[in-house]
Short mmCIF file of C-alpha atoms and ligand atoms in Angstrom, two decimals:
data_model
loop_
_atom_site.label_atom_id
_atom_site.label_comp_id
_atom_site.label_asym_id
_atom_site.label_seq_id
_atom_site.Cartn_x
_atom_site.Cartn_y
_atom_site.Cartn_z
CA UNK P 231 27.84 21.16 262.33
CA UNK P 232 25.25 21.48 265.28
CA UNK P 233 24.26 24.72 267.03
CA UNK P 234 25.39 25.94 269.70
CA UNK P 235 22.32 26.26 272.16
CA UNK P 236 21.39 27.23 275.76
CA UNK P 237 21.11 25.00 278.13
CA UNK P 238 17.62 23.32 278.35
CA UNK P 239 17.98 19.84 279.55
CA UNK P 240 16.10 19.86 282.85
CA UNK P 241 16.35 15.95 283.30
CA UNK P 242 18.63 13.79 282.20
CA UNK P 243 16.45 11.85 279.88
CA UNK P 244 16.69 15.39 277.48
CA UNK P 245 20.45 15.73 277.63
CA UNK P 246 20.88 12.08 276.93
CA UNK P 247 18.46 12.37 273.97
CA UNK P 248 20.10 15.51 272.70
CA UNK P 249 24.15 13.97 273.05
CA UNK P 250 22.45 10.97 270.94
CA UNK P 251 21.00 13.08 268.20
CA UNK P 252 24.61 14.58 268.12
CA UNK P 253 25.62 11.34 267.54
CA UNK P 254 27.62 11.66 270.99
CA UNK P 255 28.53 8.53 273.14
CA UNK P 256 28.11 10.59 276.45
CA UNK P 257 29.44 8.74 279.62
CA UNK P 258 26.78 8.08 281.85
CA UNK P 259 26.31 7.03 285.37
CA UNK P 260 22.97 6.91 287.13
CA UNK P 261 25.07 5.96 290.44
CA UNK P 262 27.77 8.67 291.22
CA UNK P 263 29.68 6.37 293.70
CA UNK P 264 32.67 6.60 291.92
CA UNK P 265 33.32 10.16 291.93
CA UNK P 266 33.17 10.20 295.56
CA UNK P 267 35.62 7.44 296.19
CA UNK P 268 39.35 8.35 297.33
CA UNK P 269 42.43 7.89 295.21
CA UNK P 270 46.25 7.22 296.92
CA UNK P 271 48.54 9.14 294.73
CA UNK P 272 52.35 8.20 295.46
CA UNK P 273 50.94 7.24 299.04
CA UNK P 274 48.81 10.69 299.33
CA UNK P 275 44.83 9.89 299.91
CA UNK P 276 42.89 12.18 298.13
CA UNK P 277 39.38 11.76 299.70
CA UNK P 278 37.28 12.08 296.29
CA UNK P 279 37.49 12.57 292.75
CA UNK P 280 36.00 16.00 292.56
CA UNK P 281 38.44 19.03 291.62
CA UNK P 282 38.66 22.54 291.70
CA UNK P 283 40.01 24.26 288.71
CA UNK P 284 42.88 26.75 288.94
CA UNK P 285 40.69 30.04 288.65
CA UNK P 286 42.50 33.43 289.38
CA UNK P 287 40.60 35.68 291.80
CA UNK P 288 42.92 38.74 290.43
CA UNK P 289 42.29 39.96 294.26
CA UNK P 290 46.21 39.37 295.79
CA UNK P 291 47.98 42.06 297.24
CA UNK P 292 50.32 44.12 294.93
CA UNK P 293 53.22 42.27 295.85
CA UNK P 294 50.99 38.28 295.50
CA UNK P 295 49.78 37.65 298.58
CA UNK P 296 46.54 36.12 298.75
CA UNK P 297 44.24 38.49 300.22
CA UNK P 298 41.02 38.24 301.93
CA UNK P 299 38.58 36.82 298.87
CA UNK P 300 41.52 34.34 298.54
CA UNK P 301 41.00 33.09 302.12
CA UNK P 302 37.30 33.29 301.56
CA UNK P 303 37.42 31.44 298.36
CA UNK P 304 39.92 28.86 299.15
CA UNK P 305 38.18 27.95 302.61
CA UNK P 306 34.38 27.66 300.81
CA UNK P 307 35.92 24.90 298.09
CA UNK P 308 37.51 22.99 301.79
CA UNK P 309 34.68 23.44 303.45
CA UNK P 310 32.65 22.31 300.27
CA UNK P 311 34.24 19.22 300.86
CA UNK P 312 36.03 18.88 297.21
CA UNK P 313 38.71 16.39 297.05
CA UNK P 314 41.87 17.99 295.40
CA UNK P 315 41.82 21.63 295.56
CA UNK P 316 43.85 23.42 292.07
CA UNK P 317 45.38 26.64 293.45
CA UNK P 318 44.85 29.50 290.49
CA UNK P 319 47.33 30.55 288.09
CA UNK P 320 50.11 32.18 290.90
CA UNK P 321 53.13 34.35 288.73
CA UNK P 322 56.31 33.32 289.39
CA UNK P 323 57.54 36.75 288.90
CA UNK P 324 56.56 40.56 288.17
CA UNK P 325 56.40 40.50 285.08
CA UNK P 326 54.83 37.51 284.23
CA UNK P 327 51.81 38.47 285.98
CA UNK P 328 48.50 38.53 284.22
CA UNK P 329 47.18 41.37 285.88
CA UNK P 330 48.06 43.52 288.96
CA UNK P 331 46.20 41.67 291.69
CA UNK P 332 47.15 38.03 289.98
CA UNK P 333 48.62 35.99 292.66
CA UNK P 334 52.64 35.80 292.79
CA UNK P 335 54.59 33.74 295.28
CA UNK P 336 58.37 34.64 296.68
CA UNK P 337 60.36 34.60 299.68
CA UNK P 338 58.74 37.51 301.27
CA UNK P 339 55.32 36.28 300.94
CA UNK P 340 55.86 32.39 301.09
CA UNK P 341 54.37 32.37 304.40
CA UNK P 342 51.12 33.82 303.78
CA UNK P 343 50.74 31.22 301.48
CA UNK P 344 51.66 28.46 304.03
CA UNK P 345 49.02 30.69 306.06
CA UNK P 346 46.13 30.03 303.44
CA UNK P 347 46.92 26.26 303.47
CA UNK P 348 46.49 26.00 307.40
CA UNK P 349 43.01 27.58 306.58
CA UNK P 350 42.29 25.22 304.03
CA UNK P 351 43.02 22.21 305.94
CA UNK P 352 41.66 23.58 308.76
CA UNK P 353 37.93 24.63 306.92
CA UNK P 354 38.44 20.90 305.61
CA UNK P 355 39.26 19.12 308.82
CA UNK P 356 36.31 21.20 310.82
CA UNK P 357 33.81 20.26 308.28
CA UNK P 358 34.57 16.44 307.52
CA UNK P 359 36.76 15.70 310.41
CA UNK P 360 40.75 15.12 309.96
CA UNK P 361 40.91 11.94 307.87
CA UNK P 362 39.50 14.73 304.96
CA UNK P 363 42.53 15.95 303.67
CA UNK P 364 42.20 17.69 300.01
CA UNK P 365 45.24 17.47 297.83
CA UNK P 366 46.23 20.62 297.56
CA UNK P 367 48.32 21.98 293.93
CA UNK P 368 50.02 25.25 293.12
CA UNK P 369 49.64 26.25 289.59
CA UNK P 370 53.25 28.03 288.88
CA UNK P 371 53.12 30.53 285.69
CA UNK P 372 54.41 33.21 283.53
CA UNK P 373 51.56 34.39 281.30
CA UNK P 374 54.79 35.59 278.52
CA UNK P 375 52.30 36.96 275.26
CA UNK P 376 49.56 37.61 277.92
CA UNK P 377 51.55 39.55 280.73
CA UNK P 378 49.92 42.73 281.98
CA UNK P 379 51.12 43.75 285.57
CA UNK P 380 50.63 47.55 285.30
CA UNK P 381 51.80 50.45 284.55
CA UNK P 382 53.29 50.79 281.06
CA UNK P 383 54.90 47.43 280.87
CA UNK P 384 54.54 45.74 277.13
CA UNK P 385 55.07 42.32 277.17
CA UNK P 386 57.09 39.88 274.60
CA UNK P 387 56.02 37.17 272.73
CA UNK P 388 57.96 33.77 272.46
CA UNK P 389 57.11 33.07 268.55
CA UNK P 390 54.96 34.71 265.86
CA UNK P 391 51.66 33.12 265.51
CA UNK P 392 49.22 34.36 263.15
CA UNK P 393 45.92 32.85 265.12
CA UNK P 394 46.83 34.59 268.40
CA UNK P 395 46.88 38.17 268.50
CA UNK P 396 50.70 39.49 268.51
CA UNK P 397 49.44 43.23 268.99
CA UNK P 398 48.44 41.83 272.65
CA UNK P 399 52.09 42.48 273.06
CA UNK P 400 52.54 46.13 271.88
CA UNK P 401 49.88 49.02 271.22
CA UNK P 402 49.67 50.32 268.28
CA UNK P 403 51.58 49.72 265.22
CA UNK P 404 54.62 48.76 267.12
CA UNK P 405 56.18 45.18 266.37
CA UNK P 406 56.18 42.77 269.11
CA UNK P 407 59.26 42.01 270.68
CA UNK P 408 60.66 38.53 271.15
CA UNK P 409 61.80 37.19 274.47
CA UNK P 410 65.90 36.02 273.71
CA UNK P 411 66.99 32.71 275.13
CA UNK P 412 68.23 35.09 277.73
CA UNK P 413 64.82 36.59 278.96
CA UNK P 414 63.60 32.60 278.89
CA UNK P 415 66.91 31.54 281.36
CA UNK P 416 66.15 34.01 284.21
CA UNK P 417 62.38 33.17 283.93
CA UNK P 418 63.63 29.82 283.96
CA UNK P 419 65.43 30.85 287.53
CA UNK P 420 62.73 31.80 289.31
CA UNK P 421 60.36 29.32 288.22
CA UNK P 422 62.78 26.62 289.90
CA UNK P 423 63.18 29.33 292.73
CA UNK P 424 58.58 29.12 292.69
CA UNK P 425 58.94 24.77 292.36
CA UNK P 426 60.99 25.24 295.92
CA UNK P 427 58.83 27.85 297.27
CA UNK P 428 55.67 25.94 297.10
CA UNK P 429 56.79 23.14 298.59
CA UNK P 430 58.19 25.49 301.71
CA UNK P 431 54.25 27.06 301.22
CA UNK P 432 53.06 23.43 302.60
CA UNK P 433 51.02 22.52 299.27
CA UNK P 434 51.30 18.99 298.15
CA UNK P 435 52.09 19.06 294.60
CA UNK P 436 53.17 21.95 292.54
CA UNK P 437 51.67 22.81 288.60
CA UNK P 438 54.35 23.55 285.61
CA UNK P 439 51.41 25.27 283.88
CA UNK P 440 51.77 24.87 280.20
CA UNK P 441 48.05 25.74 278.68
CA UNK P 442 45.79 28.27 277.35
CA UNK P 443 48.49 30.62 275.49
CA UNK P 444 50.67 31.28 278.59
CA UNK P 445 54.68 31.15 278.05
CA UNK P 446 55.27 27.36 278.54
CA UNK P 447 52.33 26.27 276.16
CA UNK P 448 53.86 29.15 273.99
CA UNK P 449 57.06 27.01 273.89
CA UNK P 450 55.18 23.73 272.81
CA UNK P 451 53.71 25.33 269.87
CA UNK P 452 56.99 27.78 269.07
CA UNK P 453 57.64 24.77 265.97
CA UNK P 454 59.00 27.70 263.73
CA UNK P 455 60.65 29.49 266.45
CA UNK P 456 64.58 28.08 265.37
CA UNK P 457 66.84 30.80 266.44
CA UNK P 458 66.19 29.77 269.77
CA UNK P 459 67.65 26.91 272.37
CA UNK P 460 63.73 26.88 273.09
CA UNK P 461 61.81 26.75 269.96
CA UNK P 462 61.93 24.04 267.04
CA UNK P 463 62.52 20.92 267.39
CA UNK P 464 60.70 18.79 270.13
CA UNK P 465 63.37 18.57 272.44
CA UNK P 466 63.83 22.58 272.84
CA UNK P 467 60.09 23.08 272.72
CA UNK P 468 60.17 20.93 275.97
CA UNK P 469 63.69 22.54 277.17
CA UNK P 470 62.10 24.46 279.82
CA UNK P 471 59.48 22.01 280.94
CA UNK P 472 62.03 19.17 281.38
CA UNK P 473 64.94 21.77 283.24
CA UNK P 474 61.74 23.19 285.48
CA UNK P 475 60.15 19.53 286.19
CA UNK P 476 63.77 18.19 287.36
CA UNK P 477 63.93 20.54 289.95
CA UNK P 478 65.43 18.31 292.48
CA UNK P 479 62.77 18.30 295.19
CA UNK P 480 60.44 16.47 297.18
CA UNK P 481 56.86 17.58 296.26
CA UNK P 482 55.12 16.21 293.43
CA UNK P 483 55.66 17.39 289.72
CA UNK P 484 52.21 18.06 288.06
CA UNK P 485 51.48 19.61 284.78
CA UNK P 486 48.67 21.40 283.27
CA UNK P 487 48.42 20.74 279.67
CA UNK P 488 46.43 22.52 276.66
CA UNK P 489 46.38 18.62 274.92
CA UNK P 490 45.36 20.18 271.73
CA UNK P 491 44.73 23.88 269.98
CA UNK P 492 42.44 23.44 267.18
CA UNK P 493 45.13 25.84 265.77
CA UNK P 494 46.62 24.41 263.01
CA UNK P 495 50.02 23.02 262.55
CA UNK P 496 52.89 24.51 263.04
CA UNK P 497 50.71 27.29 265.29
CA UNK P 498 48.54 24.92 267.54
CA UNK P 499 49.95 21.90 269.76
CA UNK P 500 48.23 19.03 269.65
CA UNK P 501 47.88 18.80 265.84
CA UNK P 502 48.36 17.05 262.93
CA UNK P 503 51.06 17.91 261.20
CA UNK P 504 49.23 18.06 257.58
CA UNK P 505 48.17 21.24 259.01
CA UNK P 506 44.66 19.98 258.98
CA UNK P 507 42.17 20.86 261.93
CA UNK P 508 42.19 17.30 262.61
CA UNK P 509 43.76 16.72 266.42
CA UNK P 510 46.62 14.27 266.83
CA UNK P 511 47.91 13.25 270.27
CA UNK P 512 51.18 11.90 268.87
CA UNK P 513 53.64 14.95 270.51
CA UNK P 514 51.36 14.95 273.88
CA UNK P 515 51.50 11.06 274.06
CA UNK P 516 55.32 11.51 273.73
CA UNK P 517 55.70 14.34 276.20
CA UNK P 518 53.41 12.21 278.80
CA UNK P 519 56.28 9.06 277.59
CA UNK P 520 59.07 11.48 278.40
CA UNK P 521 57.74 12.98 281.91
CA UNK P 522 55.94 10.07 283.23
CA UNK P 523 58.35 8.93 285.82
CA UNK P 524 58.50 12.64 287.25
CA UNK P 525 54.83 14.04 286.92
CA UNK P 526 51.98 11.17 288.50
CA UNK P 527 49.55 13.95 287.68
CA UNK P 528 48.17 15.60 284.54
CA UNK P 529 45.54 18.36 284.08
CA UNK P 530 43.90 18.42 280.45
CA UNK P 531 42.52 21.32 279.20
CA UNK P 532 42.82 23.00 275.82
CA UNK P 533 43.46 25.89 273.35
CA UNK P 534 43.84 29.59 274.34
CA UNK P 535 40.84 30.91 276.18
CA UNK P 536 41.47 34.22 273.97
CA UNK P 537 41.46 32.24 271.13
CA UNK P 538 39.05 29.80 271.30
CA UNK P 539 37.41 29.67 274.61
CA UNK P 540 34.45 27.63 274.00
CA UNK P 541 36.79 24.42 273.16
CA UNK P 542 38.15 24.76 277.05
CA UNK P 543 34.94 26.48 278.67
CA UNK P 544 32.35 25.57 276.98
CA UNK P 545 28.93 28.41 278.11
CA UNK P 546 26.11 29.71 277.18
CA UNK P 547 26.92 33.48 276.82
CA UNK P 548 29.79 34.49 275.29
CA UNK P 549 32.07 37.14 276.94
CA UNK P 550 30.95 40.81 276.78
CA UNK P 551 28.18 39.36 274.39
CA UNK P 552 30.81 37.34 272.32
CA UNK P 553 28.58 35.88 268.98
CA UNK P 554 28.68 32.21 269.64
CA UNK P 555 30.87 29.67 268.58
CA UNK P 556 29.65 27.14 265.26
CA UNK P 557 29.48 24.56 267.55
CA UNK P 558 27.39 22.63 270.32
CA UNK P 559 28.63 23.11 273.47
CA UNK P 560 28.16 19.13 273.69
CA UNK P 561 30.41 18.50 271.23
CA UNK P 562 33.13 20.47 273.07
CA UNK P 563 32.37 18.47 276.03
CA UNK P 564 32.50 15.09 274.21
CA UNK P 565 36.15 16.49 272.29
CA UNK P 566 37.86 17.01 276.00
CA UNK P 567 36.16 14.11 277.26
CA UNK P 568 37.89 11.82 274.20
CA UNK P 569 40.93 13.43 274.73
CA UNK P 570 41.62 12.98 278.27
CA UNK P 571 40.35 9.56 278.15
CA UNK P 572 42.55 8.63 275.09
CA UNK P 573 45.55 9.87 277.78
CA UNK P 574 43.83 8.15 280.66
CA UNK P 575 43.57 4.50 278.80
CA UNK P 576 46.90 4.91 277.29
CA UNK P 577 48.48 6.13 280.64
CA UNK P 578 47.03 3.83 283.60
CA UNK P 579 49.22 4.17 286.00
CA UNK P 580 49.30 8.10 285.81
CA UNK P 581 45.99 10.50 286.99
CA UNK P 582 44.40 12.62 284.57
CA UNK P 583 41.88 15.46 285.84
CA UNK P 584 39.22 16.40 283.07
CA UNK P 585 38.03 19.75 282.11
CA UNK P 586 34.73 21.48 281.32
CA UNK P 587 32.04 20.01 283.17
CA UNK P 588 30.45 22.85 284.01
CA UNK P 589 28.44 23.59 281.30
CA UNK P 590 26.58 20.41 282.71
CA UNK P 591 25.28 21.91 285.53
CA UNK P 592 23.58 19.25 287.84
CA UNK P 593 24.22 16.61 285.52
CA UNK P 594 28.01 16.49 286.04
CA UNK P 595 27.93 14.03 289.04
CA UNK P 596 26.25 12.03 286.41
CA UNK P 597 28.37 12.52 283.33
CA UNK P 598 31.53 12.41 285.62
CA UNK P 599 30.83 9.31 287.69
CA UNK P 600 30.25 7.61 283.56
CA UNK P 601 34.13 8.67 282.80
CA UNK P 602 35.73 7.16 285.74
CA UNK P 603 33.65 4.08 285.50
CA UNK P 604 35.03 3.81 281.72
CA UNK P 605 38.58 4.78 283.23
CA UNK P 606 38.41 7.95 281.30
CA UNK P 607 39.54 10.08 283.89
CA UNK P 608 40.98 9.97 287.74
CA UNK P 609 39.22 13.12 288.55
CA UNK P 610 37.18 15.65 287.42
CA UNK P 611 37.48 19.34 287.41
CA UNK P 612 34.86 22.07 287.92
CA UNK P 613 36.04 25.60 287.28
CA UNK P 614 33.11 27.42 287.00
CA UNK P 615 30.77 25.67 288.57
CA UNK P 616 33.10 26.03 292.05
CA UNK P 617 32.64 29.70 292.13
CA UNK P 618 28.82 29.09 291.58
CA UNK P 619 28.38 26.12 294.11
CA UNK P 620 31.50 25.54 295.80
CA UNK P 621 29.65 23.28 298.28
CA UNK P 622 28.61 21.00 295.33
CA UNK P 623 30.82 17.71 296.45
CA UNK P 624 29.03 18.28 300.12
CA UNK P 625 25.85 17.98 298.66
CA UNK P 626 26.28 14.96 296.49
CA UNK P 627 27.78 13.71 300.13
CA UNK P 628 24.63 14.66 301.94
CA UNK P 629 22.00 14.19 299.43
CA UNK P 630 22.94 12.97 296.50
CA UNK P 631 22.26 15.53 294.00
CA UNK P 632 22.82 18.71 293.17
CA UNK P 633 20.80 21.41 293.91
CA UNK P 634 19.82 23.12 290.67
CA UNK P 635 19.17 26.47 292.32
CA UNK P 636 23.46 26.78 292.82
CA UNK P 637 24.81 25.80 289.67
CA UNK P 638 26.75 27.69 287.52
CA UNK P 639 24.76 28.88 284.21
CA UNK P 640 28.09 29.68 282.34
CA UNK P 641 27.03 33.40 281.21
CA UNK P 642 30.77 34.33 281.66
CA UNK P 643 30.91 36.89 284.02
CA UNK P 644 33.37 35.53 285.92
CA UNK P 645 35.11 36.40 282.48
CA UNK P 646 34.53 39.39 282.15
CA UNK P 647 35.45 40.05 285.45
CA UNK P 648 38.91 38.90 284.85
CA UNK P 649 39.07 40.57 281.95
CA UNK P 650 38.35 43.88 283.33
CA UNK P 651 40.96 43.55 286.43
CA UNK P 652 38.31 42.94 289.71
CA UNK P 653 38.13 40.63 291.96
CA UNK P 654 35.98 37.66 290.12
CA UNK P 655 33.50 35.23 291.20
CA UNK P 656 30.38 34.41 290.30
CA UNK P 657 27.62 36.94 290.21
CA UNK P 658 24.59 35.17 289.48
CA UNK P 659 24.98 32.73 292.87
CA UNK P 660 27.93 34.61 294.96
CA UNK P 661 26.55 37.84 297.42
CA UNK P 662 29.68 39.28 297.55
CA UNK P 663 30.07 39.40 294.22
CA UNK P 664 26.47 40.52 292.96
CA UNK P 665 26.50 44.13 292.69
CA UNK P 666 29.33 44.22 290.98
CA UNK P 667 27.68 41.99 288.14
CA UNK P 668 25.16 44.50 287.78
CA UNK P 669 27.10 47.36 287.94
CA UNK P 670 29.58 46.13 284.78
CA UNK P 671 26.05 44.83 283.06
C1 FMN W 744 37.43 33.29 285.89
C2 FMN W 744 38.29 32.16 285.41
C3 FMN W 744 39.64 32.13 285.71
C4 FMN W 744 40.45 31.08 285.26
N1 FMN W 744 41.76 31.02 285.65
C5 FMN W 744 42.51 29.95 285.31
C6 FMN W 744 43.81 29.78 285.84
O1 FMN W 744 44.28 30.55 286.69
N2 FMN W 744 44.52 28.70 285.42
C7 FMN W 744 44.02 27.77 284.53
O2 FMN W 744 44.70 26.81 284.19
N3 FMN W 744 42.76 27.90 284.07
C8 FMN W 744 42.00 28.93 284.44
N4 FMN W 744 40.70 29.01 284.04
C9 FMN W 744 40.11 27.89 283.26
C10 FMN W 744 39.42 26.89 284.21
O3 FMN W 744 40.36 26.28 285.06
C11 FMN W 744 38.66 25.80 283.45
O4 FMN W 744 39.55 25.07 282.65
C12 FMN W 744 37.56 26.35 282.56
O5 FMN W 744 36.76 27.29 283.26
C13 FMN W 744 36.67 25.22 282.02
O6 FMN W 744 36.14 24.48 283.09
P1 FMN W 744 34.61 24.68 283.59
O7 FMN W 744 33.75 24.32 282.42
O8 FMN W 744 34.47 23.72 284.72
O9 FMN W 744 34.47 26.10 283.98
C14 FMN W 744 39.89 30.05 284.46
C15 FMN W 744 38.53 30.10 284.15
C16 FMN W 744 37.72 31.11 284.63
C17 FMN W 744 36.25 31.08 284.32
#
């Protein structure tokens, strides 16, 4: 297994040579033409391949709202010029919120959402002229093991997994408690009630989150969870997806997918069922079969950031100092890059949006333009590098290139930010959010 290093490859002659000494087949593209081409989704141009990643701000009101960073944010990734624009994580209720400030959409606040998409367009339009229209997606959730919205709420879990941490749910030596079928109907309410609400919000396509540990990738992975309507057997594990994704409606059905764990079976989705640590895309490829005619759209991303971040994200510094994963960062890359382009090739006539590029700092254009040429991908998404260099898609517009003075150097602040309940963004190339960097260290 190859170490996992700090970034060092000024030019892309080094990162080349180092992917081919990790015997990695690294897409490549010395043009990046096609990332900046538009794609028509269901008759909706999107104006170039380049994503945002959902990425909470944890700076809403108490009651969801987006507040001020949100406008800030959300009109520098328009303005930026990025194609399709991946609205963070946004609670469909209470308590299902990560955090106090996370962002949570009803009927009383439904039209400061519609609000923040005017600005978007608007920032977008100003900048690029109205034919630039980014696609804009809500990312619906209910973080279930991982809820935290104050006070001295303790939150459930949906099934007993030995790899995740069940005391997340309780303090001390108390036993988690399970949500009943129950709990997962009323949550199952007001996630239809969010579907409706964010197409009344004026976004274009709305996100059935199921990744990174949250309740609905819970589900997927609840295999020995068989006193429920939910748990078990494919067709319950899906139960929720399929009732939530049938909301009759008219805005587009998208999905955000943790494709595989590196949890073993019968505790990670994704993976063989000899329990191995092998991945097998046998269940996704049959969940993509099953939703295909409802959901154009598909976000791949993987594990549970709590877990196993560095599969999802790969960086250079782990959180608060984390020791670092066995692995080259690289090799994560190459591992989402294989498994969204598996999807990709075996799914044509659906859109996949990649994950992790931002490790790559100004060689994404490069690496990215090499997976849509190989129809590996319809788009590809930049989490952290958006909060770093929002502007990056204007750039490559203007000159070309990246600058690599703006790019995001993945020392997970942003993290640890998020972790600690402030407003995040990125430190190291963001004013407004540079002090605070220094002052948490
Ligand atoms: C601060 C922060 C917040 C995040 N919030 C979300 C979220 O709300 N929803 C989600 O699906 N992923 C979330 N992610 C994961 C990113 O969308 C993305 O998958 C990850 O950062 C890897 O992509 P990157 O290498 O381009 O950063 C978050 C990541 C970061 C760094």
């Amino acid at each position: 297994m190859s170490e996992h290093e700090k970034f060092r490859y000024k030019s892309a002659f080094d990162l080349i040579a180092k992917a081919k000494e990790l015997g990695i087949d690294l897409p490549w593209s010395d043009s990046i033409e096609s990332l900046m081409q538009p794609v028509v989704i269901e008759g909706v141009r999107i104006p170039n391949r380049i994503t945002v990643q959902p990425m909470e701000g944890f700076d809403s009101d108490e009651n969801g709202a987006p507040g001020e960073l949100a406008f800030r944010r959300y009109g520098r990734y328009a303005a930026g010029g990025n194609g399709m624009i991946w609205y963070e994580a946004c609670s469909v209720s209470r308590d299902g919120r990560s955090n106090p400030h996370q962002m949570m959409i009803s009927s009383d606040n439904v039209d400061q959402f519609r609000m923040l998409n005017d600005h978007v367009r608007k920032h977008a339009a100003d900048t690029f002229g109205q034919d630039h229209r980014p696609f804009l997606v809500l990312q619906l959730t209910h973080s279930g093991r991982y809820s935290n919205p104050g006070g001295d709420f303790q939150s459930k879990i949906f099934s007993d997994n030995p790899y995740l941490d069940n005391r997340q749910a309780a303090s001390g030596d108390r036993q988690p408690e399970f949500y009943s079928d129950s709990d997962i109907d009323r949550i199952k309410t007001v996630y239809i009630e969010g579907v409706k609400l964010a197409e009344r919000a004026g976004f274009d396509a709305v996100d059935v989150k199921a990744c990174h540990g949250y309740l609905l990738h819970e589900m997927l992975f609840a295999y020995d969870r068989t006193d429920s309507r939910y748990g078990g057997s494919f067709e319950n594990r899906t139960r929720f997806m399929r009732e939530v994704l049938n909301t009759p409606s008219k805005i587009m059905k998208t999905v955000r997918l943790s494709a595989f764990d590196l949890i073993p079976y019968p505790y990670g989705f994704g993976m063989n069922p000899n329990g191995s640590a092998e991945v097998d895309p046998a269940e996704v490829k049959k969940l993509i079969t099953e939703f295909a005619p409802i959901v154009p759209l598909w976000n791949i991303s993987a594990g549970v950031p709590r877990h196993n971040a560095h599969i999802g994200r790969p960086f250079d510094r782990g959180t608060f100092n984390a020791p670092p994963p066995q692995e080259h960062q690289l090799t994560a890359i190459a591992r989402l890059i294989h498994a969204t382009g598996e999807l990709q090739l075996t799914f044509p006539n659906l859109h996949f949006v990649g994950s992790g590029y931002s490790w790559l700092r100004q060689h994404f254009p490069n690496v990215g333009a090499g997976v849509i040429n190989q129809n590996k991908a319809s788009f590809i998404g930049l989490g952290r590098s958006s909060f770093a260099y929002p502007d990056a898609p204007n750039d490559l517009m203007h000159t070309g290139r990246l600058n690599p003075k703006k790019v995001c150097i993945s020392c997970s602040k942003c993290i640890e930010f998020m972790r600690l309940g402030v407003p995040t963004g990125c430190w190291m190339r963001d004013e407004e959010y540079r002090t605070k960097g220094k002052v948490i260290g």
